[in-house]
GROMACS .gro file of C-alpha atoms in nm:
model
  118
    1UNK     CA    1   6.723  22.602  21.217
    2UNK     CA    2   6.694  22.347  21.489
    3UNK     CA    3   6.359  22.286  21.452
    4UNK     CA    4   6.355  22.215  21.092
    5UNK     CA    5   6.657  22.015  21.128
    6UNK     CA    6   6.523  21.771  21.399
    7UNK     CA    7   6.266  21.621  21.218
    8UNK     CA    8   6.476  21.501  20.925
    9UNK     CA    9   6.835  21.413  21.190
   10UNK     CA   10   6.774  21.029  21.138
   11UNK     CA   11   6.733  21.077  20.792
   12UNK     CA   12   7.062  21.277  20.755
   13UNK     CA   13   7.277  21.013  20.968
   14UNK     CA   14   7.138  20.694  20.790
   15UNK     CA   15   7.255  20.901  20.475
   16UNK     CA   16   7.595  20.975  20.603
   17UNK     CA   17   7.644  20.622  20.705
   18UNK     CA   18   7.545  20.468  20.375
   19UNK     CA   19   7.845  20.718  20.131
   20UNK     CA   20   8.170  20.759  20.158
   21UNK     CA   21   8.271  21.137  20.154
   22UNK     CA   22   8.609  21.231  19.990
   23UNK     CA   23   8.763  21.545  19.990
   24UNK     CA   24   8.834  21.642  19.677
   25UNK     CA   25   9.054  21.984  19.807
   26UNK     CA   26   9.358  21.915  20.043
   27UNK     CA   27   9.096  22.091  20.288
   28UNK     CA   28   8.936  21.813  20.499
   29UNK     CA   29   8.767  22.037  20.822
   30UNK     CA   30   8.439  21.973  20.709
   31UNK     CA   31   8.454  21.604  20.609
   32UNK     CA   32   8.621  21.587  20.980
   33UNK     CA   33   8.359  21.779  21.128
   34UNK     CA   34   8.106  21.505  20.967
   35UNK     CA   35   8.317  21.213  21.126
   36UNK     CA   36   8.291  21.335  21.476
   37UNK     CA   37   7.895  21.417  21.458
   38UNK     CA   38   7.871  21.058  21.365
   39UNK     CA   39   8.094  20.956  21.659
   40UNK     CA   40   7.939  21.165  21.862
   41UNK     CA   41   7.602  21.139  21.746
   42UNK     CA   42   7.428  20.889  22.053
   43UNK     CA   43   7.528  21.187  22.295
   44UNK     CA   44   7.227  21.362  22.429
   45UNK     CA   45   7.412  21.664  22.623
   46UNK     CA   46   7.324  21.988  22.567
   47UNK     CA   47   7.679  22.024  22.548
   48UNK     CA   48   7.999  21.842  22.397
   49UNK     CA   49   8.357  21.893  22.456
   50UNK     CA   50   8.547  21.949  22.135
   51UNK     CA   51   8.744  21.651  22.168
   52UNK     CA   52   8.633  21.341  22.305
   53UNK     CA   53   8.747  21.017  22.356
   54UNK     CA   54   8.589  20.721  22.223
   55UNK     CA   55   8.601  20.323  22.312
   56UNK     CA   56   8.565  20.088  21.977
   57UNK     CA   57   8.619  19.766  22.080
   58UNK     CA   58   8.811  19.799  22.335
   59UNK     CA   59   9.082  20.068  22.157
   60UNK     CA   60   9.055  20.453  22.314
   61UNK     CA   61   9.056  20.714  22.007
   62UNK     CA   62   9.079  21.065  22.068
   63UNK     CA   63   8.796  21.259  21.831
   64UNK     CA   64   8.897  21.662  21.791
   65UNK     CA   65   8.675  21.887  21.575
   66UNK     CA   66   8.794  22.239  21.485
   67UNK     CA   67   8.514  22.436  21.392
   68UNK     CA   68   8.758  22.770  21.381
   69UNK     CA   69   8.834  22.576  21.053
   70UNK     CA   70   8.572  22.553  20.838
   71UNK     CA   71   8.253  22.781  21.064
   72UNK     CA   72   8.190  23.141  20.987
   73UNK     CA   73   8.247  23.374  21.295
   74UNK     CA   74   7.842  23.387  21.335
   75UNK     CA   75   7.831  23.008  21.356
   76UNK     CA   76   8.102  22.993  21.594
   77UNK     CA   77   7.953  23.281  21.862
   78UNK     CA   78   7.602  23.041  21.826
   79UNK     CA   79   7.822  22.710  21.887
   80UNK     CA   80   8.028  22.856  22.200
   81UNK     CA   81   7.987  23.008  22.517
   82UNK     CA   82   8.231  23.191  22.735
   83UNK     CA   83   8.053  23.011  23.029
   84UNK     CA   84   8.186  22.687  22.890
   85UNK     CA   85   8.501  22.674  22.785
   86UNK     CA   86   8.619  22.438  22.529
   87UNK     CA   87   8.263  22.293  22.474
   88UNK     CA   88   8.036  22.307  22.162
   89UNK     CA   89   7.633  22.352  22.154
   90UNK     CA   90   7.524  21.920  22.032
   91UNK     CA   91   7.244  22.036  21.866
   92UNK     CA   92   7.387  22.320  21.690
   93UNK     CA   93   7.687  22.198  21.593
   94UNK     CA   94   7.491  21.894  21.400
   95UNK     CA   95   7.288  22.126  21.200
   96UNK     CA   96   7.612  22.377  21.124
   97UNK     CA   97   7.836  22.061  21.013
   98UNK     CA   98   7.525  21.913  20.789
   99UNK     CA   99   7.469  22.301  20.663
  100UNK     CA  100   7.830  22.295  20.597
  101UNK     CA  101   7.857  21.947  20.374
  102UNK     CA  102   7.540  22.010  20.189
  103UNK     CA  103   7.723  22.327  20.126
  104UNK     CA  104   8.080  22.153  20.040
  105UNK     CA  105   7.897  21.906  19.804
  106UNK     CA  106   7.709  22.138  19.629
  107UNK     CA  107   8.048  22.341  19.569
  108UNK     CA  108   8.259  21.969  19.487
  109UNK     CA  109   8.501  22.023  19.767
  110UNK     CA  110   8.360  21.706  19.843
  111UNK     CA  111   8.270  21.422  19.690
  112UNK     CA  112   8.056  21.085  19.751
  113UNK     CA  113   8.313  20.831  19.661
  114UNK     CA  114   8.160  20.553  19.369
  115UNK     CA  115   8.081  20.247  19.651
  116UNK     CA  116   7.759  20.282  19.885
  117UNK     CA  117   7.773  20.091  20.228
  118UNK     CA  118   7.510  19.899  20.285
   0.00000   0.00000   0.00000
């Protein structure tokens, strides 16, 4: 999937900045999972700790995704390996969270709130 997905990964971030997602189900793993690919997103590792900390002006966040929450056991064996604990596959974990919210929105677990960003 990679491959298809690397042509159009500008295109899919420039979308994601311009909406707002909302949750529409108490469940927000997914709409999380989108959050830290963006925050992530100027990383060019192969690999990616599943929590990271970020600097935003000067404040220190602490960005956790939980892909046991919302990827299927197949995804999660392709995003992990035992060589490496507690670190995620970049590039595959971009095209499972975007596979994932196309997914979600095409469900209505989540929606794109009524105000674009510009």
């Amino acid at each position: 999937m990679e491959r298809f997905y690397r042509s159009h990964r500008k295109a899919l971030f420039t979308l994601v900045d311009s909406i707002e997602l909302e949750p529409v189900t108490a469940e927000r793993a997914v709409a999380d999972a989108v959050e830290f690919v963006r925050a992530v997103r100027d990383r060019r590792g192969d690999w990616i700790g599943e929590t990271v900390v970020l600097e935003r002006d000067g404040v220190k966040t602490v960005v956790r995704v939980n892909v046991d929450a919302f990827a299927s056991e197949l995804w999660r064996k392709v995003l992990r390996d035992k060589r490496r604990p507690g670190m995620l596959s970049r590039r595959h974990l971009e095209v499972c969270v975007f596979s994932y919210l196309a997914a979600e929105l095409r469900s209505g677990d989540i929606a794109v709130a009524g105000r674009i960003r510009a």
